[in-house]
Amino acid sequence: MLAWKSPQVPHVVGSAPILEVFDTSSGTKQATAPADKANAPASMYVCGITPYDATHMGHAATYVTFDLLHRTWLDNGREVTYTQNITDVDDPLLERATATGVDWQDLAEDQIQLFREDMEALNVIPPQHYIGAVESVHWLVPVVERLLAADLAYRVPADADGVEGDIYFDTLGSENGAWKLGQVSNYDRETMLGFFAERGGDPDRTGKRDPLDPLLWRMAREGEPSWEGGELGTGRPGWHIECSVIARRTLPAPFTVQGGGSDLIFPHHEFSAAHAAADDQTALAQAYVHTGMVGLDGEKMSKSLGNLVLVSKLRAAGVEPVAIRAVLLSQHYRTNWSWTGQLLAQAQERVAIWRERIAGAGLAEATALLTRIRSRMADDLNAPAALEAIDQWAATASEGSGEGSELLARGIDSLLGLKL
Ligand code: ZN
C-alpha cells in the first residue's frame, strides 16, 4: 500500500549517544545498538491503525513517538528499515461499517487516506513497508498451515452460528526456547485473562485447549469478507498472526524494536511474538517499546464517550500541526496523559517564542543546545526534557548574531521533527 510523502530530514553535524529505550519485556532500559557498532542497521515494526476513528490523539502520540525513535537512529547514522501494517479487515472495522451503514472497504479507504494526510502534516517519516492485512493474506496462509501441521494450531467445533473449523493457536503447547507465555508482557494469568476478554479475545469459546488461545483464522461467515485460504479453507486472518507475518516478511529476525500503544502489550504483542517463535523458533524483536494512553481532560478518550480529539479536526480549525506535535513532545511517551486546550495554548506560545529566538541564535550556543537535545533524546526519548532545554536557552540566551540560526532550526527539525 502507498504510505505518505516523506519529509526532508536535514543532516546535522555532530554525533549522538546510542539510543536507550525502555523494554517492556525485560523491564529495563536497553541500548538499541552494541557499544562497538553505534551505527549498525536498525529495524522497527509499529502496529498500525485499524482504519476507523483516525487519527485521534492516541494514534498521533504513538506514531510521533516512534518517529522520534526513527529520527534518533538516523541521527546516529543508522540505516533504518521501518514497517507498519494497517489492519484493514477486522471485527471492529466491520462492526463500525455495519453500525454506520457504510461499505467496510470505503470506510477503510477514507480513514487510511485521512491518516496519511495527518501523518504528513505532523512531519512523520513514513515506513518503507506499509502493508495491509488484506494484501498479506497470501503470506499468512502457509504459516497457519505449518502451525496446523505441527499441531501448534487446531480447529474448534461449530460456534452458535453453525460455522465449523475456526483455527486457534495452541498457546501452552507452543512455548519453546524463543518464547514462553508472559515473556513480553510479564503479566500474571489473571491479568492476561482480564485483558484478553477486554481486548477482542474470546476466552469462553468452546473447544479451545486453553481460554487464552487466540484466533489464527476465522472461517467465512455469511455477510463477512473472506479470502481463499488453501488448506485452511475460505476465511480471514486473526490480528496477531497478521503482524507476526508482516514483520517477519519485511524485517530481519529479531528486529530491533517492536512498537505500539500500551494496550497492545497483551494479548497482541505477546502473541505476535508467540506465533513467530512457534513457526521458526526465533525471537520476534529485541525490545518491546510501548506508549502511554492519551485521554481528554482527565477522561478516557473514546468514540462511545464522544470525546475523540482528531488531528484532522484541529487542522481544519486552523491549528498549526507543529503546535500539535509540540504538545505530543511535551509529555513523556511512557506516561498516560490527557489532552487539554491549555496544553495546546502553551505549545503555541512556546513555538512562537522559539521562532523569535532562533532567528538571533549564535553559533556556539546553537551547537551546545543541539548537544543537550541529543543527550535528552538518547535517554529513552525524553522529549519533554529536550523541549525544556530549548525553553531554557530561549529564556537566557542573549540576542546573538544569527549565525547559529540555520543550524539550530535544522537540528530541531532533524531530531524532534519540529519545523519552526
Ligand atoms: Zn500489530
Coordinates of N, CA and C in Angstrom, one line a residue, residues 227-374:
W227 N -11.3 -14.7 2.2 CA -10.3 -14.9 1.2 C -10.0 -16.4 1.1
E228 N -9.6 -16.8 0.0 CA -9.2 -18.2 -0.3 C -8.0 -18.5 0.6
G229 N -8.1 -19.6 1.4 CA -7.0 -19.9 2.4 C -6.4 -21.2 2.2
G230 N -6.3 -21.8 1.0 CA -5.6 -23.1 0.8 C -6.2 -24.1 1.7
E231 N -5.4 -24.8 2.4 CA -5.8 -25.9 3.3 C -6.7 -25.4 4.5
L232 N -6.6 -24.1 4.7 CA -7.3 -23.6 5.9 C -8.8 -23.5 5.5
G233 N -9.1 -23.3 4.2 CA -10.5 -23.0 3.8 C -10.7 -21.5 3.7
T234 N -11.8 -21.1 3.2 CA -12.0 -19.7 2.9 C -12.3 -19.0 4.3
G235 N -11.7 -17.9 4.5 CA -11.9 -17.2 5.8 C -11.1 -15.9 5.8
R236 N -10.8 -15.4 7.0 CA -10.0 -14.2 7.2 C -9.1 -14.4 8.4
P237 N -8.0 -13.7 8.4 CA -7.0 -13.9 9.5 C -7.3 -13.2 10.8
G238 N -6.7 -13.8 11.9 CA -6.7 -13.1 13.2 C -5.6 -12.0 13.1
W239 N -5.7 -11.2 14.2 CA -4.9 -9.9 14.2 C -3.4 -10.2 14.5
H240 N -3.1 -11.0 15.5 CA -1.8 -11.2 15.9 C -0.9 -11.9 14.9
I241 N -1.5 -12.9 14.2 CA -0.7 -13.6 13.1 C -0.4 -12.6 12.0
E242 N -1.4 -11.7 11.7 CA -1.1 -10.7 10.7 C 0.2 -9.9 10.9
C243 N 0.3 -9.3 12.1 CA 1.5 -8.6 12.4 C 2.8 -9.4 12.5
S244 N 2.6 -10.6 13.0 CA 3.7 -11.5 13.2 C 4.3 -11.9 11.8
V245 N 3.4 -12.1 10.8 CA 3.9 -12.5 9.5 C 4.4 -11.3 8.7
I246 N 3.7 -10.2 8.8 CA 4.2 -9.0 8.0 C 5.5 -8.6 8.5
A247 N 5.7 -8.6 9.8 CA 7.0 -8.2 10.4 C 8.1 -9.1 9.9
R248 N 7.9 -10.4 9.9 CA 8.9 -11.4 9.5 C 9.2 -11.4 8.0
R249 N 8.2 -11.0 7.2 CA 8.4 -10.9 5.8 C 9.2 -9.7 5.4
T250 N 9.2 -8.7 6.2 CA 9.8 -7.4 5.8 C 11.0 -7.0 6.6
L251 N 11.3 -7.7 7.7 CA 12.4 -7.2 8.6 C 13.3 -8.4 9.0
P252 N 14.5 -8.1 9.4 CA 15.3 -9.2 9.9 C 14.8 -9.8 11.2
A253 N 15.2 -11.0 11.6 CA 14.8 -11.6 12.8 C 16.0 -11.7 13.8
P254 N 15.9 -11.3 15.0 CA 14.9 -10.5 15.5 C 15.1 -9.0 15.1
F255 N 14.1 -8.3 14.9 CA 14.2 -6.9 14.5 C 14.5 -6.0 15.8
T256 N 14.9 -4.8 15.7 CA 15.4 -4.0 16.8 C 14.3 -3.6 17.8
V257 N 13.2 -3.0 17.3 CA 12.1 -2.5 18.2 C 10.8 -2.9 17.6
Q258 N 9.9 -3.4 18.5 CA 8.5 -3.6 18.2 C 7.8 -2.5 19.0
G259 N 7.0 -1.7 18.3 CA 6.3 -0.6 19.0 C 4.8 -0.6 18.9
G260 N 4.2 0.1 19.8 CA 2.8 0.3 19.8 C 2.3 0.9 21.1
G261 N 1.0 1.1 21.3 CA 0.4 1.6 22.5 C 0.5 0.5 23.6
S262 N 0.4 1.0 24.9 CA 0.5 0.0 26.0 C -0.7 -1.0 26.0
D263 N -1.8 -0.6 25.3 CA -2.9 -1.6 25.2 C -2.6 -2.7 24.3
L264 N -1.5 -2.7 23.6 CA -1.1 -3.8 22.7 C -0.2 -4.8 23.4
I265 N 0.3 -4.5 24.6 CA 1.2 -5.4 25.3 C 0.7 -6.8 25.3
F266 N -0.6 -6.9 25.8 CA -1.3 -8.2 25.8 C -2.7 -8.0 25.4
P267 N -3.2 -8.9 24.6 CA -2.6 -10.1 24.0 C -1.7 -9.8 22.8
H268 N -1.8 -8.6 22.1 CA -1.3 -8.5 20.8 C 0.2 -8.8 20.6
H269 N 1.0 -8.1 21.4 CA 2.4 -8.3 21.2 C 2.9 -9.6 21.8
E270 N 2.3 -10.0 22.9 CA 2.6 -11.3 23.4 C 2.4 -12.4 22.3
F271 N 1.3 -12.4 21.7 CA 1.0 -13.5 20.7 C 1.7 -13.3 19.3
S272 N 2.0 -12.0 19.0 CA 2.7 -11.8 17.7 C 4.1 -12.5 17.9
A273 N 4.7 -12.3 19.1 CA 6.0 -13.0 19.4 C 5.8 -14.5 19.5
A274 N 4.7 -14.9 20.1 CA 4.5 -16.4 20.3 C 4.4 -17.1 18.9
H275 N 3.6 -16.4 18.0 CA 3.5 -17.1 16.6 C 4.8 -17.2 15.9
A276 N 5.6 -16.2 16.0 CA 6.9 -16.2 15.4 C 7.8 -17.3 16.0
A277 N 7.8 -17.4 17.3 CA 8.6 -18.4 18.0 C 8.1 -19.8 17.6
A278 N 6.8 -20.0 17.5 CA 6.2 -21.3 17.2 C 6.6 -21.7 15.8
D279 N 6.5 -20.7 14.9 CA 6.8 -21.0 13.5 C 8.2 -21.3 13.1
D280 N 9.1 -20.5 13.7 CA 10.5 -20.7 13.3 C 11.5 -20.6 14.4
Q281 N 11.0 -20.8 15.7 CA 12.0 -20.8 16.8 C 12.8 -19.6 17.0
T282 N 12.3 -18.4 16.5 CA 13.1 -17.2 16.7 C 12.4 -16.2 17.5
A283 N 13.1 -15.4 18.2 CA 12.5 -14.2 18.9 C 12.1 -13.2 17.8
L284 N 11.0 -12.6 18.0 CA 10.5 -11.6 17.0 C 11.2 -10.3 17.1
A285 N 11.4 -9.8 18.3 CA 12.1 -8.4 18.4 C 13.0 -8.4 19.6
Q286 N 14.0 -7.5 19.5 CA 14.9 -7.3 20.6 C 14.4 -6.5 21.8
A287 N 13.5 -5.5 21.5 CA 12.9 -4.7 22.5 C 11.5 -4.4 22.2
Y288 N 10.6 -4.3 23.2 CA 9.2 -4.0 23.0 C 9.0 -2.7 23.7
V289 N 8.6 -1.7 22.9 CA 8.5 -0.3 23.4 C 7.0 0.1 23.3
H290 N 6.5 0.7 24.4 CA 5.1 1.0 24.5 C 4.8 2.4 24.9
T291 N 3.8 3.0 24.3 CA 3.4 4.4 24.6 C 2.2 4.4 25.5
G292 N 2.1 5.4 26.4 CA 1.0 5.6 27.3 C -0.3 5.9 26.6
M293 N -1.3 5.9 27.3 CA -2.7 6.2 26.7 C -2.9 7.7 26.9
V294 N -3.7 8.2 25.9 CA -4.0 9.7 25.9 C -5.5 9.8 26.2
G295 N -5.8 10.6 27.2 CA -7.2 10.9 27.5 C -7.6 12.3 27.1
L296 N -8.8 12.8 27.4 CA -9.2 14.2 27.2 C -9.6 14.7 28.5
D297 N -9.0 15.8 29.0 CA -9.4 16.5 30.2 C -9.6 15.5 31.4
G298 N -8.7 14.5 31.5 CA -8.7 13.6 32.6 C -9.6 12.3 32.4
E299 N -10.3 12.3 31.2 CA -11.2 11.1 31.0 C -10.6 10.3 29.9
K300 N -11.0 9.0 29.8 CA -10.6 8.1 28.7 C -11.1 8.7 27.4
M301 N -10.3 8.7 26.3 CA -10.8 9.2 25.1 C -11.4 8.0 24.3
S302 N -12.7 8.1 23.9 CA -13.2 7.1 23.1 C -14.4 7.6 22.3
K303 N -14.7 6.9 21.2 CA -15.8 7.2 20.4 C -17.1 7.2 21.2
S304 N -17.2 6.1 22.0 CA -18.5 6.0 22.7 C -18.8 7.1 23.7
L305 N -17.7 7.7 24.2 CA -17.9 8.9 25.1 C -18.0 10.1 24.3
G306 N -17.8 10.0 23.0 CA -18.0 11.2 22.1 C -16.9 12.3 22.3
N307 N -15.7 11.9 22.8 CA -14.7 12.9 23.2 C -13.4 12.7 22.4
L308 N -13.4 12.1 21.2 CA -12.2 11.9 20.5 C -11.7 13.3 20.0
V309 N -10.4 13.5 20.2 CA -9.7 14.7 19.6 C -9.0 14.2 18.4
L310 N -9.5 14.7 17.2 CA -8.9 14.3 16.0 C -8.0 15.3 15.4
V311 N -6.8 14.8 14.9 CA -5.8 15.7 14.3 C -6.4 16.5 13.1
S312 N -7.2 15.8 12.3 CA -7.8 16.5 11.1 C -8.7 17.6 11.5
K313 N -9.5 17.4 12.6 CA -10.4 18.5 13.1 C -9.6 19.7 13.5
L314 N -8.6 19.5 14.3 CA -7.7 20.6 14.7 C -7.1 21.3 13.6
R315 N -6.6 20.5 12.6 CA -6.0 21.2 11.4 C -7.1 22.0 10.7
A316 N -8.3 21.4 10.5 CA -9.4 22.2 9.8 C -9.7 23.5 10.6
A317 N -9.5 23.4 11.9 CA -9.8 24.7 12.7 C -8.7 25.7 12.6
G318 N -7.6 25.3 11.9 CA -6.5 26.3 11.7 C -5.4 26.1 12.6
V319 N -5.4 25.0 13.4 CA -4.2 24.8 14.4 C -3.0 24.4 13.6
E320 N -1.9 25.0 13.8 CA -0.7 24.6 13.1 C -0.2 23.2 13.5
P321 N 0.0 22.3 12.6 CA 0.5 20.9 13.0 C 1.7 20.9 13.9
V322 N 2.6 21.9 13.7 CA 3.8 21.9 14.5 C 3.5 22.1 16.0
A323 N 2.4 22.8 16.3 CA 1.9 23.1 17.7 C 1.4 21.8 18.2
I324 N 0.6 21.0 17.4 CA 0.1 19.7 17.8 C 1.3 18.8 18.2
R325 N 2.3 18.8 17.3 CA 3.4 17.9 17.6 C 4.2 18.4 18.8
A326 N 4.2 19.7 19.1 CA 4.9 20.2 20.3 C 4.1 19.8 21.5
V327 N 2.8 19.7 21.5 CA 2.0 19.2 22.6 C 2.4 17.7 22.9
L328 N 2.5 16.9 21.8 CA 2.8 15.5 21.9 C 4.2 15.3 22.5
L329 N 5.1 16.1 22.1 CA 6.5 16.0 22.6 C 6.6 16.5 24.1
S330 N 5.6 17.3 24.5 CA 5.7 17.9 25.9 C 5.4 16.8 27.0
Q331 N 4.9 15.6 26.6 CA 4.6 14.6 27.5 C 5.5 13.4 27.3
H332 N 6.0 12.8 28.3 CA 6.9 11.6 28.1 C 6.1 10.5 27.5
Y333 N 6.6 9.8 26.5 CA 5.8 8.8 25.8 C 5.3 7.7 26.6
R334 N 6.0 7.4 27.8 CA 5.5 6.3 28.5 C 4.4 6.6 29.6
T335 N 4.2 7.9 29.7 CA 3.1 8.3 30.7 C 1.8 8.3 30.1
N336 N 0.8 8.1 30.9 CA -0.6 8.3 30.5 C -0.9 9.8 30.8
W337 N -1.5 10.4 29.8 CA -1.8 11.9 30.0 C -3.0 12.3 29.3
S338 N -3.4 13.5 29.5 CA -4.7 14.0 28.9 C -4.4 15.2 28.1
W339 N -5.1 15.2 26.9 CA -5.0 16.3 26.0 C -5.9 17.4 26.7
T340 N -5.4 18.7 26.7 CA -6.3 19.8 27.2 C -6.0 21.0 26.3
G341 N -7.0 21.9 26.2 CA -6.8 23.1 25.5 C -5.7 23.9 26.0
Q342 N -5.4 23.8 27.3 CA -4.3 24.6 27.9 C -3.0 24.1 27.4
L343 N -2.8 22.8 27.2 CA -1.6 22.2 26.7 C -1.3 22.8 25.3
L344 N -2.4 22.8 24.5 CA -2.3 23.3 23.1 C -1.9 24.8 23.2
A345 N -2.5 25.6 24.0 CA -2.2 27.0 24.1 C -0.7 27.2 24.5
Q346 N -0.3 26.4 25.5 CA 1.2 26.5 25.9 C 2.1 26.2 24.8
A347 N 1.8 25.1 24.0 CA 2.6 24.7 22.9 C 2.7 25.8 21.8
Q348 N 1.5 26.4 21.6 CA 1.5 27.5 20.6 C 2.4 28.7 21.0
E349 N 2.3 29.0 22.3 CA 3.2 30.1 22.8 C 4.7 29.7 22.7
R350 N 5.0 28.5 23.1 CA 6.4 28.0 23.0 C 6.9 28.2 21.6
V351 N 6.1 27.7 20.6 CA 6.5 27.7 19.2 C 6.8 29.1 18.8
A352 N 6.0 30.1 19.2 CA 6.1 31.5 18.9 C 7.4 32.0 19.4
I353 N 7.7 31.7 20.7 CA 8.9 32.2 21.4 C 10.2 31.6 20.7
W354 N 10.1 30.3 20.5 CA 11.3 29.6 19.8 C 11.6 30.2 18.5
R355 N 10.6 30.5 17.7 CA 10.8 31.1 16.4 C 11.5 32.4 16.5
E356 N 11.0 33.2 17.4 CA 11.6 34.5 17.6 C 13.0 34.5 18.0
R357 N 13.3 33.6 18.9 CA 14.7 33.5 19.5 C 15.7 32.8 18.5
I358 N 15.2 31.9 17.7 CA 16.1 31.1 16.8 C 16.7 32.1 15.8
A359 N 15.9 33.1 15.4 CA 16.4 34.0 14.4 C 17.7 34.7 14.8
G360 N 17.9 34.9 16.1 CA 19.1 35.5 16.5 C 20.1 34.6 17.2
A361 N 20.0 33.3 17.0 CA 20.9 32.4 17.7 C 22.4 32.5 17.3
G362 N 23.3 32.5 18.3 CA 24.7 32.5 18.0 C 25.1 31.0 17.7
L363 N 26.3 30.9 17.0 CA 26.7 29.5 16.6 C 27.1 28.7 17.8
A364 N 27.9 29.2 18.7 CA 28.3 28.4 19.8 C 27.2 27.9 20.7
E365 N 26.2 28.8 20.9 CA 25.1 28.3 21.8 C 24.1 27.4 21.0
A366 N 24.0 27.5 19.7 CA 23.2 26.6 18.9 C 23.8 25.2 19.0
T367 N 25.1 25.1 18.8 CA 25.8 23.8 18.9 C 25.7 23.2 20.3
A368 N 25.8 24.0 21.3 CA 25.7 23.5 22.7 C 24.2 23.0 22.9
L369 N 23.2 23.7 22.4 CA 21.8 23.3 22.6 C 21.5 22.0 21.9
L370 N 22.1 21.8 20.7 CA 21.9 20.6 20.0 C 22.5 19.4 20.7
T371 N 23.6 19.6 21.4 CA 24.2 18.5 22.1 C 23.3 18.1 23.3
R372 N 22.7 19.2 23.9 CA 21.8 18.9 25.0 C 20.5 18.1 24.5
I373 N 20.0 18.5 23.4 CA 18.8 17.8 22.9 C 19.1 16.4 22.6
R374 N 20.3 16.2 21.9 CA 20.7 14.8 21.6 C 20.8 13.9 22.8

